[in-house]
Coordinates of C-alpha atoms in Angstrom, one line a residue:
Chain A
M1 CA 209.7 -52.8 101.5
S2 CA 211.9 -55.3 99.2
D3 CA 214.4 -52.6 98.4
R4 CA 216.1 -52.5 101.8
D5 CA 215.4 -56.4 102.0
D6 CA 217.8 -56.8 98.8
G7 CA 220.4 -55.2 100.8
A8 CA 220.4 -52.7 97.3
V9 CA 221.5 -49.5 97.2
F10 CA 218.6 -47.3 97.4
R11 CA 218.4 -43.7 96.0
I12 CA 215.7 -41.6 96.3
G13 CA 215.9 -39.7 93.4
F14 CA 215.3 -42.9 91.6
T15 CA 213.0 -45.1 93.6
V16 CA 211.3 -42.5 95.6
L17 CA 210.6 -39.2 94.3
D18 CA 207.9 -38.3 91.5
R19 CA 206.8 -41.6 92.0
Q20 CA 203.0 -42.8 91.7
I21 CA 201.3 -43.4 94.9
V22 CA 198.5 -45.6 95.0
D23 CA 196.5 -46.8 98.2
A24 CA 195.5 -50.0 99.2
E25 CA 192.4 -50.5 96.9
G26 CA 194.5 -49.4 94.1
V27 CA 193.3 -45.8 93.7
N28 CA 195.5 -42.9 93.1
V29 CA 196.8 -41.0 96.0
A30 CA 199.6 -38.4 94.8
K31 CA 202.6 -38.3 93.6
V32 CA 205.6 -38.1 95.7
D33 CA 206.6 -34.6 95.4
D34 CA 208.9 -34.6 98.3
V35 CA 209.9 -36.7 101.1
E36 CA 210.3 -35.3 104.9
F37 CA 213.7 -36.6 106.9
T38 CA 213.6 -36.4 110.7
W39 CA 217.0 -35.7 112.0
T40 CA 217.7 -36.6 116.0
S41 CA 220.8 -35.4 117.3
G42 CA 223.6 -38.5 117.5
E43 CA 221.6 -40.7 114.8
L44 CA 221.6 -40.6 111.9
P45 CA 218.9 -38.8 109.4
A46 CA 215.9 -41.1 108.2
M47 CA 213.0 -40.5 105.6
T48 CA 209.7 -40.4 107.4
A49 CA 207.4 -39.7 105.4
L50 CA 206.3 -38.6 101.1
V51 CA 204.9 -35.7 100.8
G52 CA 202.2 -35.0 98.1
D53 CA 202.0 -31.6 97.8
T54 CA 201.5 -29.7 94.4
A55 CA 203.0 -26.8 95.9
A56 CA 206.3 -28.8 97.0
L57 CA 207.2 -29.4 93.3
G58 CA 207.6 -25.3 93.0
P59 CA 211.6 -25.4 94.8
R60 CA 212.4 -28.9 92.4
I61 CA 211.1 -27.4 89.2
A62 CA 213.2 -24.3 90.0
G63 CA 213.6 -20.7 88.7
R64 CA 211.3 -17.7 89.1
L65 CA 208.3 -20.2 87.3
G66 CA 209.3 -22.0 90.5
G67 CA 208.9 -19.5 92.9
F68 CA 205.3 -18.4 91.5
W69 CA 203.8 -22.3 91.0
E70 CA 205.0 -22.7 95.3
T71 CA 203.5 -19.2 96.3
V72 CA 200.3 -19.8 93.9
L73 CA 199.6 -23.0 94.9
A74 CA 200.7 -22.5 98.8
R75 CA 197.8 -20.0 98.4
L76 CA 194.9 -21.9 96.9
R77 CA 194.8 -24.2 99.6
P78 CA 192.8 -23.6 102.3
P79 CA 194.6 -22.2 105.6
D80 CA 193.8 -25.3 108.1
E81 CA 194.8 -27.9 105.7
E82 CA 198.2 -29.2 106.1
P83 CA 200.2 -31.1 102.6
T84 CA 199.9 -34.6 102.9
R85 CA 202.4 -36.9 104.8
I86 CA 202.2 -40.2 104.4
P87 CA 204.2 -42.1 106.9
V88 CA 207.0 -44.7 105.6
G89 CA 205.5 -47.3 107.4
D90 CA 203.1 -46.9 105.7
V91 CA 204.7 -48.3 102.7
E92 CA 204.6 -51.9 101.5
R93 CA 206.7 -51.2 98.1
F94 CA 208.2 -48.3 95.9
V95 CA 208.8 -50.6 92.5
P96 CA 207.9 -50.0 90.1
A97 CA 204.9 -47.8 91.7
T98 CA 204.8 -46.5 95.5
V99 CA 202.5 -49.0 96.9
L100 CA 200.5 -48.5 100.5
S101 CA 199.5 -51.6 102.9
T102 CA 197.3 -48.5 103.7
P103 CA 193.5 -47.1 102.6
A104 CA 194.2 -42.7 101.3
P105 CA 194.4 -40.3 103.6
R106 CA 191.4 -39.5 104.3
G107 CA 190.2 -35.2 103.4
M108 CA 193.6 -35.1 101.3
R109 CA 192.6 -33.3 98.3
P110 CA 190.0 -30.8 99.0
L111 CA 189.4 -29.3 96.3
E112 CA 189.1 -32.6 93.9
D113 CA 186.5 -34.1 96.0
W114 CA 184.6 -31.1 96.6
L115 CA 185.0 -30.1 92.8
G116 CA 183.4 -34.7 92.8
R117 CA 180.7 -34.1 94.3
R118 CA 179.1 -30.5 94.7
V119 CA 179.9 -30.6 90.5
L120 CA 180.6 -33.4 88.7
A121 CA 178.5 -35.9 90.4
R122 CA 175.3 -33.1 89.9
I123 CA 175.9 -33.8 85.9
P124 CA 173.4 -36.2 85.2
G125 CA 175.3 -39.8 84.8
G126 CA 178.3 -38.3 86.8
R127 CA 177.5 -41.4 89.4
R128 CA 177.6 -44.3 86.2
Chain B
M1 CA 185.5 -68.6 70.7
R2 CA 185.5 -65.7 72.9
W3 CA 189.4 -65.0 72.0
L4 CA 188.8 -65.3 68.7
T5 CA 185.7 -62.2 68.5
G6 CA 188.5 -60.1 70.9
F7 CA 191.8 -60.9 69.0
T8 CA 189.4 -60.3 65.5
L9 CA 188.2 -57.0 66.9
G10 CA 191.4 -55.0 68.4
L11 CA 192.8 -55.9 65.0
L12 CA 189.7 -53.5 63.4
T13 CA 190.4 -51.5 65.9
A14 CA 193.5 -51.2 65.2
V15 CA 192.8 -50.5 61.2
G16 CA 190.3 -47.9 62.2
G17 CA 191.7 -46.2 64.4
F18 CA 195.0 -45.8 62.8
L19 CA 193.5 -43.3 59.9
D20 CA 192.4 -39.8 61.6
I21 CA 191.7 -36.6 59.9
G22 CA 195.7 -35.9 59.6
D23 CA 196.2 -39.0 57.4
L24 CA 193.0 -38.2 55.2
V25 CA 194.4 -34.9 54.5
A26 CA 197.7 -35.5 54.4
N27 CA 197.9 -38.6 52.3
S28 CA 195.4 -36.5 49.9
V29 CA 197.3 -33.5 49.6
V30 CA 200.6 -35.4 49.2
G31 CA 199.3 -37.5 46.5
S32 CA 196.9 -34.6 44.6
R33 CA 200.2 -33.1 44.2
F34 CA 203.1 -35.0 44.3
G35 CA 201.8 -38.5 43.3
M36 CA 203.5 -41.1 44.7
T37 CA 206.6 -40.0 45.0
L38 CA 206.6 -39.2 48.6
A39 CA 204.4 -43.1 49.3
W40 CA 207.6 -44.1 51.0
V41 CA 207.3 -42.1 53.8
V42 CA 204.0 -44.3 54.9
P43 CA 206.6 -47.7 55.4
V44 CA 208.5 -45.3 57.2
G45 CA 206.6 -43.6 59.9
L46 CA 204.3 -46.8 60.0
V47 CA 207.9 -49.2 61.1
G48 CA 208.9 -46.7 63.8
L49 CA 204.8 -46.4 64.8
M50 CA 204.7 -50.0 65.2
L51 CA 207.8 -50.4 66.6
F52 CA 207.5 -47.6 69.8
T53 CA 204.3 -48.4 70.2
E54 CA 205.0 -52.3 70.8
M55 CA 207.7 -50.6 73.3
S56 CA 205.0 -48.9 75.4
A57 CA 202.6 -52.1 75.4
R58 CA 205.2 -54.2 76.4
V59 CA 206.6 -51.1 79.4
T60 CA 202.2 -50.8 80.2
A61 CA 201.4 -55.1 80.1
T62 CA 204.2 -55.4 82.6
T63 CA 204.1 -52.5 84.6
G64 CA 200.4 -51.6 84.2
R65 CA 201.2 -47.9 84.3
G66 CA 201.0 -45.2 81.5
T67 CA 203.4 -43.3 79.4
F68 CA 203.3 -40.1 80.7
D69 CA 203.6 -41.7 84.6
L70 CA 207.4 -42.3 83.7
V71 CA 207.7 -39.2 81.9
R72 CA 207.9 -37.4 85.3
E73 CA 209.6 -39.7 86.9
R74 CA 211.9 -40.5 84.6
L75 CA 212.8 -36.9 83.3
G76 CA 212.1 -35.1 86.6
P77 CA 209.8 -32.3 87.3
R78 CA 211.2 -29.5 85.7
V79 CA 211.9 -31.3 82.0
G80 CA 208.0 -33.4 82.5
L81 CA 206.8 -30.3 82.9
A82 CA 208.1 -28.8 80.1
N83 CA 207.1 -32.2 78.3
L84 CA 204.2 -32.1 79.4
L85 CA 203.1 -28.7 78.0
A86 CA 204.5 -29.5 74.6
S87 CA 202.1 -32.3 74.5
Y88 CA 199.1 -31.2 75.8
L89 CA 199.5 -28.2 72.9
I90 CA 200.2 -30.2 70.3
T91 CA 197.8 -32.9 71.2
F92 CA 195.1 -30.5 71.8
L93 CA 195.8 -28.5 68.7
T94 CA 195.3 -32.3 66.6
F95 CA 191.7 -32.9 68.9
A96 CA 190.8 -29.4 67.5
A97 CA 191.7 -30.7 63.8
Q98 CA 189.8 -33.7 64.6
L99 CA 186.5 -31.6 66.0
G100 CA 187.0 -29.4 62.9
G101 CA 187.1 -32.8 60.9
M102 CA 184.1 -34.1 62.5
A103 CA 182.3 -30.9 61.1
L104 CA 184.2 -30.7 57.7
A105 CA 182.3 -34.6 57.4
L106 CA 178.9 -33.8 58.2
E107 CA 178.8 -30.9 56.1
L108 CA 179.4 -32.7 52.8
A109 CA 176.6 -34.9 54.5
S110 CA 174.2 -32.2 54.9
G111 CA 175.1 -29.1 53.3
I112 CA 175.1 -27.8 56.4
H113 CA 177.7 -25.3 57.3
Y114 CA 180.8 -27.1 59.1
L115 CA 180.8 -24.3 61.7
L116 CA 177.3 -24.8 62.7
W117 CA 178.0 -28.9 63.1
V118 CA 181.3 -28.2 65.8
P119 CA 179.2 -27.9 69.1
V120 CA 177.1 -30.7 67.6
A121 CA 180.2 -32.9 67.1
A122 CA 182.1 -31.5 70.3
A123 CA 179.0 -32.3 72.5
F124 CA 178.7 -35.9 70.9
V125 CA 182.6 -36.5 71.8
W126 CA 181.5 -35.0 75.6
I127 CA 178.5 -37.5 76.4
V128 CA 180.7 -40.8 74.8
L129 CA 183.5 -39.5 76.9
W130 CA 181.4 -38.8 79.9
R131 CA 179.0 -42.1 79.9
L132 CA 179.9 -45.0 77.9
S133 CA 182.4 -47.5 78.3
F134 CA 185.7 -48.1 77.1
E135 CA 186.0 -51.0 75.3
R136 CA 182.2 -50.0 73.8
M137 CA 183.4 -46.5 72.8
E138 CA 186.9 -48.5 71.3
K139 CA 185.2 -50.8 69.4
T140 CA 182.2 -49.0 67.7
Y141 CA 184.3 -46.6 66.1
G142 CA 186.6 -48.6 65.0
I143 CA 184.7 -51.0 62.9
L144 CA 182.5 -48.1 61.6
G145 CA 186.2 -46.5 60.7
L146 CA 186.9 -49.7 58.4
A147 CA 184.4 -48.2 55.8
L148 CA 187.7 -46.2 54.6
V149 CA 188.6 -49.4 52.5
V150 CA 186.2 -47.9 50.4
F151 CA 189.4 -45.6 49.2
G152 CA 191.0 -49.6 48.4
V153 CA 187.6 -50.6 46.1
A154 CA 188.1 -47.3 44.6
L155 CA 191.9 -47.5 43.6
W156 CA 191.4 -51.4 42.4
M157 CA 187.8 -50.1 40.1
L158 CA 190.1 -46.8 39.3
G159 CA 191.9 -49.1 37.3
P160 CA 195.7 -47.3 37.2
D161 CA 198.6 -48.3 35.8
W162 CA 200.5 -49.7 38.8
G163 CA 203.9 -49.9 36.7
V164 CA 204.2 -46.5 36.5
L165 CA 202.6 -45.6 40.5
L166 CA 205.0 -48.1 41.9
E167 CA 208.1 -46.3 39.4
D168 CA 206.7 -42.8 41.0
A169 CA 206.7 -45.0 44.7
A170 CA 210.4 -45.4 43.7
S171 CA 211.6 -42.4 42.5
F172 CA 213.0 -40.8 45.1
A173 CA 212.6 -37.2 43.8
P174 CA 209.9 -34.5 43.7
P175 CA 207.5 -34.6 40.4
A176 CA 208.7 -31.8 37.5
Q177 CA 207.0 -28.8 38.5
E178 CA 207.8 -29.0 42.7
G179 CA 210.8 -28.0 44.0
P180 CA 212.9 -30.0 46.5
A181 CA 211.9 -27.8 49.7
V182 CA 208.1 -28.7 49.7
W183 CA 208.5 -32.2 48.6
W184 CA 210.6 -32.3 52.3
Y185 CA 208.3 -30.1 53.5
Y186 CA 205.4 -32.5 53.0
A187 CA 207.2 -35.4 54.1
I188 CA 207.6 -34.5 57.5
A189 CA 203.7 -33.7 57.4
L190 CA 203.1 -36.8 56.3
F191 CA 206.2 -38.5 58.5
G192 CA 203.8 -36.7 61.5
A193 CA 200.8 -37.9 60.3
A194 CA 201.7 -41.9 60.4
M195 CA 203.9 -41.0 63.9
T196 CA 201.3 -38.7 66.3
P197 CA 202.2 -38.9 69.4
Y198 CA 198.4 -38.9 71.0
T199 CA 198.0 -42.5 69.8
V200 CA 201.0 -44.0 71.5
L201 CA 199.3 -42.2 74.4
F202 CA 196.1 -43.5 74.1
F203 CA 197.1 -47.1 73.3
S204 CA 199.3 -47.4 76.5
S205 CA 196.7 -45.7 78.5
G206 CA 193.9 -47.7 77.1
G207 CA 196.0 -50.4 78.3
V208 CA 196.0 -48.9 81.4
E209 CA 192.3 -48.9 81.6
E210 CA 191.5 -52.3 80.4
K211 CA 194.3 -53.6 83.0
W212 CA 196.7 -55.2 80.7
G213 CA 198.4 -58.1 82.0
P214 CA 201.9 -59.9 81.2
R215 CA 199.5 -61.9 79.3
D216 CA 197.4 -59.5 77.2
L217 CA 201.2 -58.8 75.6
A218 CA 200.8 -61.3 72.4
T219 CA 197.2 -60.2 71.1
A220 CA 198.1 -56.4 71.7
K221 CA 201.6 -57.4 69.9
V222 CA 199.1 -58.8 67.3
N223 CA 197.1 -55.8 66.7
V224 CA 200.1 -53.9 66.4
F225 CA 202.2 -55.5 64.4
F226 CA 199.1 -56.6 61.8
G227 CA 196.7 -53.8 63.0
L228 CA 199.1 -50.8 61.5
P229 CA 199.9 -51.8 58.5
L230 CA 197.1 -52.2 57.0
G231 CA 196.1 -48.9 58.1
G232 CA 198.9 -47.8 56.5
L233 CA 197.8 -49.3 53.7
L234 CA 194.8 -47.6 53.4
S235 CA 196.6 -44.4 53.8
L236 CA 198.5 -45.2 50.9
C237 CA 195.4 -46.5 48.8
I238 CA 194.4 -42.6 49.8
M239 CA 197.1 -41.4 47.9
A240 CA 196.9 -43.5 45.7
C241 CA 193.1 -42.7 44.5
A242 CA 194.4 -38.9 44.5
A243 CA 197.6 -39.1 42.7
V244 CA 195.2 -40.8 40.1
V245 CA 192.1 -38.8 40.0
L246 CA 193.5 -35.7 41.2
M247 CA 196.7 -34.6 40.3
P248 CA 196.4 -34.9 36.4
A249 CA 193.1 -32.6 37.1
G250 CA 194.9 -30.1 38.7
I251 CA 192.8 -30.3 41.5
Q252 CA 194.5 -29.1 44.9
V253 CA 192.7 -30.7 47.9
S254 CA 191.4 -27.8 50.0
D255 CA 188.4 -29.2 51.3
L256 CA 187.1 -32.6 53.0
G257 CA 185.0 -32.7 49.8
Q258 CA 188.4 -33.1 47.0
V259 CA 189.5 -36.1 49.5
A260 CA 186.6 -38.1 48.7
L261 CA 186.4 -36.8 45.3
P262 CA 188.4 -39.7 44.0
V263 CA 186.1 -42.3 45.2
V264 CA 182.5 -39.9 44.4
S265 CA 183.8 -40.4 40.6
V266 CA 184.2 -44.6 40.3
L267 CA 181.6 -45.3 43.0
G268 CA 178.9 -42.8 42.8
K269 CA 176.3 -41.6 45.4
V270 CA 177.4 -44.8 47.6
G271 CA 180.7 -44.4 48.2
L272 CA 179.5 -40.8 49.0
I273 CA 177.4 -42.3 51.5
V274 CA 180.4 -45.0 52.4
V275 CA 183.2 -42.4 52.9
I276 CA 181.6 -39.7 54.4
L277 CA 180.6 -42.6 57.0
G278 CA 183.9 -43.4 57.2
F279 CA 184.8 -39.8 57.4
V280 CA 182.9 -39.5 60.5
A281 CA 183.6 -42.0 62.2
A282 CA 187.5 -41.8 61.9
T283 CA 187.5 -38.2 62.9
F284 CA 185.1 -39.0 65.9
G285 CA 187.2 -42.1 66.9
A286 CA 190.2 -39.6 66.9
S287 CA 188.9 -36.5 68.4
L288 CA 187.5 -39.1 71.8
E289 CA 191.6 -40.6 71.9
S290 CA 193.4 -37.2 71.0
G291 CA 190.8 -35.5 73.7
L292 CA 191.3 -38.8 76.4
S293 CA 195.3 -38.5 75.5
A294 CA 195.8 -35.1 76.4
A295 CA 193.6 -35.5 79.7
Y296 CA 195.6 -38.8 80.7
A297 CA 198.6 -37.1 79.8
V298 CA 198.4 -34.3 82.4
S299 CA 196.4 -36.6 85.3
Q300 CA 199.4 -38.9 85.0
Y301 CA 201.9 -36.0 85.2
F302 CA 200.2 -34.6 88.4
G303 CA 199.1 -38.0 89.8
W304 CA 195.6 -37.3 90.4
R305 CA 192.7 -40.2 89.8
W306 CA 192.0 -41.2 86.0
G307 CA 190.4 -43.1 83.5
K308 CA 187.6 -43.8 81.9
A309 CA 186.9 -46.8 83.9
L310 CA 185.9 -44.6 87.5
P311 CA 182.8 -42.6 87.3
P312 CA 182.9 -39.0 86.5
E313 CA 182.4 -38.1 90.3
K314 CA 185.7 -40.5 91.2
A315 CA 188.3 -38.9 89.2
P316 CA 186.8 -34.5 88.8
Y317 CA 190.6 -32.9 87.7
F318 CA 190.6 -35.9 84.8
H319 CA 186.7 -34.6 83.7
L320 CA 187.9 -31.0 83.7
V321 CA 190.1 -31.5 81.9
I322 CA 188.5 -33.5 79.1
M323 CA 185.9 -30.4 79.7
V324 CA 187.9 -27.4 79.1
S325 CA 190.1 -28.8 76.4
L326 CA 186.5 -29.7 74.7
L327 CA 185.4 -26.3 75.2
A328 CA 188.5 -24.4 74.3
G329 CA 188.6 -26.9 71.4
V330 CA 185.0 -25.7 69.8
L331 CA 185.8 -21.8 70.9
F332 CA 189.3 -22.5 68.7
M333 CA 188.0 -23.9 65.3
L334 CA 184.8 -21.5 65.9
T335 CA 187.0 -18.4 64.9
G336 CA 186.9 -19.7 61.5
L337 CA 190.4 -21.0 61.0
D338 CA 190.6 -23.3 58.2
P339 CA 190.3 -27.1 59.6
I340 CA 192.5 -28.2 56.7
T341 CA 195.1 -26.0 57.1
V342 CA 194.9 -26.8 61.0
T343 CA 195.4 -30.3 60.7
E344 CA 198.3 -29.3 58.9
Y345 CA 200.3 -27.3 61.1
S346 CA 199.3 -29.8 63.7
L347 CA 201.0 -32.6 62.0
V348 CA 204.1 -30.5 61.5
F349 CA 203.9 -29.4 65.0
S350 CA 203.8 -33.3 65.9
A351 CA 206.4 -34.1 64.0
A352 CA 208.9 -31.3 65.8
A353 CA 208.1 -32.9 68.9
L354 CA 208.0 -36.4 68.0
P355 CA 211.5 -36.9 70.5
L356 CA 209.3 -35.8 73.8
T357 CA 207.5 -38.5 73.2
Y358 CA 209.2 -41.4 72.1
L359 CA 212.5 -40.2 73.3
P360 CA 211.1 -41.4 77.2
I361 CA 209.2 -45.1 76.4
F362 CA 212.8 -46.1 74.7
V363 CA 214.2 -45.1 77.9
V364 CA 212.0 -46.8 80.1
A365 CA 211.9 -50.3 77.5
N366 CA 215.3 -50.2 78.8
D367 CA 214.9 -50.2 81.9
R368 CA 215.7 -53.2 84.0
G369 CA 214.4 -52.3 87.4
Y370 CA 210.9 -51.8 85.5
L371 CA 210.9 -54.6 82.6
G372 CA 212.9 -57.5 84.2
D373 CA 214.2 -59.2 81.5
R374 CA 211.2 -57.9 78.8
V375 CA 213.6 -55.1 77.9
N376 CA 214.1 -54.3 74.2
S377 CA 216.4 -57.2 72.5
R378 CA 219.4 -55.6 70.6
F379 CA 217.8 -55.6 67.4
T380 CA 215.1 -52.9 69.0
N381 CA 217.6 -51.1 70.2
I382 CA 219.7 -50.6 67.1
L383 CA 216.6 -50.0 65.1
G384 CA 214.8 -47.5 67.9
S385 CA 218.4 -46.0 68.5
L386 CA 218.6 -45.2 63.9
Y387 CA 214.8 -44.0 64.4
L388 CA 215.8 -41.3 67.2
V389 CA 218.1 -39.9 65.5
L390 CA 215.2 -39.8 62.1
L391 CA 213.1 -38.1 65.0
C392 CA 215.5 -35.6 66.2
A393 CA 216.7 -34.6 62.7
V394 CA 212.7 -34.3 61.4
S395 CA 212.2 -32.0 64.7
V396 CA 214.8 -30.0 64.0
A397 CA 214.1 -29.4 60.5
A398 CA 209.8 -29.4 60.4
V399 CA 209.9 -25.9 61.8
P400 CA 212.5 -24.1 59.9
L401 CA 211.1 -25.9 56.6
M402 CA 208.0 -24.3 57.2
V403 CA 208.8 -21.5 57.3
Y404 CA 210.9 -21.2 54.4
T405 CA 208.4 -23.0 52.0
K406 CA 205.5 -20.7 53.5
A407 CA 203.6 -23.6 55.0
G408 CA 203.9 -25.3 51.3
Q409 CA 203.1 -23.3 49.6

């Protein structure tokens, strides 16, 4: 992570949140909608994962719209699905986009994948 | 040699791509009502468009990222969302206007009522967006759009008194029979037509699709600095044609037939065929561009996979946004709203929303974190700041003027 090696100040709001996550093959994975911190007693809190979850945008949009946003999108998620977590260790660099050293985690966007596989792929030319 | 063809094609595309239904209608309406007295707006809009298109080309070539991708990053999710909603609605309105314009052009060619052509036009747009590769799509309509050069030929053959036209253009005052409020209202519409936000959105996302790197920057700059002014010159020709033929005859432009009238009056049937070809190509190209831009904006905000380079199966949400926008556009036009009115409204609302698109580009183009030493020069920043002040003034004035003049009546 170049930003740390330089010893430059690392601002999460500026460098991490809302950046595009791109996997090792250059495919768009998600936006960094939220970040996860872990705090073990006796140690400093540390950023452990990036969260790609459109529902998590709700509190960040704030207000009544934000609340509505969070509720609706969280309900739309299948019950056994967790929001996508990407461990910080998988991140190769943060600037200008968040690039991962690994392929995208599988099955992280069930609805999008279903739509592609079951609907669009069946329209002639959908697979090209 | 390949470099040369690539270069020429890009240039032609920029010329053909500059003109859409908004430019055709705005320039013709303005020419027929105000002569050349509003001609100064075209260069003012053009310089602004060149300035900000060059910035976004620089951002895309250096970072490999589209405009809206950066909007959320720099403005945060809340303001970014508001910006997305406004941009989407305006791009959608522009898109619907292009569909209507294409249907009107097809009516002109066939005599079949335009409402029947709307679904057909939309189907063509969808097929191209679904199947054709990005480059082929861009080049075809760009070159066909050049048929609009016929307005230049017609103007030449009309043999107007150039001195009077120039004098008109330099007068900076409305003609005797029109009031200043309406004059300013149409100045704003014309400005909105020249600086249409989707142009920049499409240009930057198209750069990502074509995988621009720093080496492509020179070509992109040539296209911006030569192609766009040629497009601007063509729109001045359309205005002058209307000023020479329509204004003395007292004809008010209310459909595309009247836009074509000056060409038909000197070039006859051949002129009509060429001009209709140009209308169809320009509106078709602009429907593709604005439809894609709407989907680019939404996909980039949410971080979905997007782009015409991917098979539709791999970018499902992106294609879903395209399909939903197309369907909504067709339904919107099928309500029977007059396409020319929709076009004029889309121009004024675009003008009102101009700062939303251009401010984030300006901010990012000054950020060393993204651009290293390719950030704006001091000259670009001074000019850019002046333009932002102008854009804000236009944005504040647009809707009140629209209400006050009853949309230019």
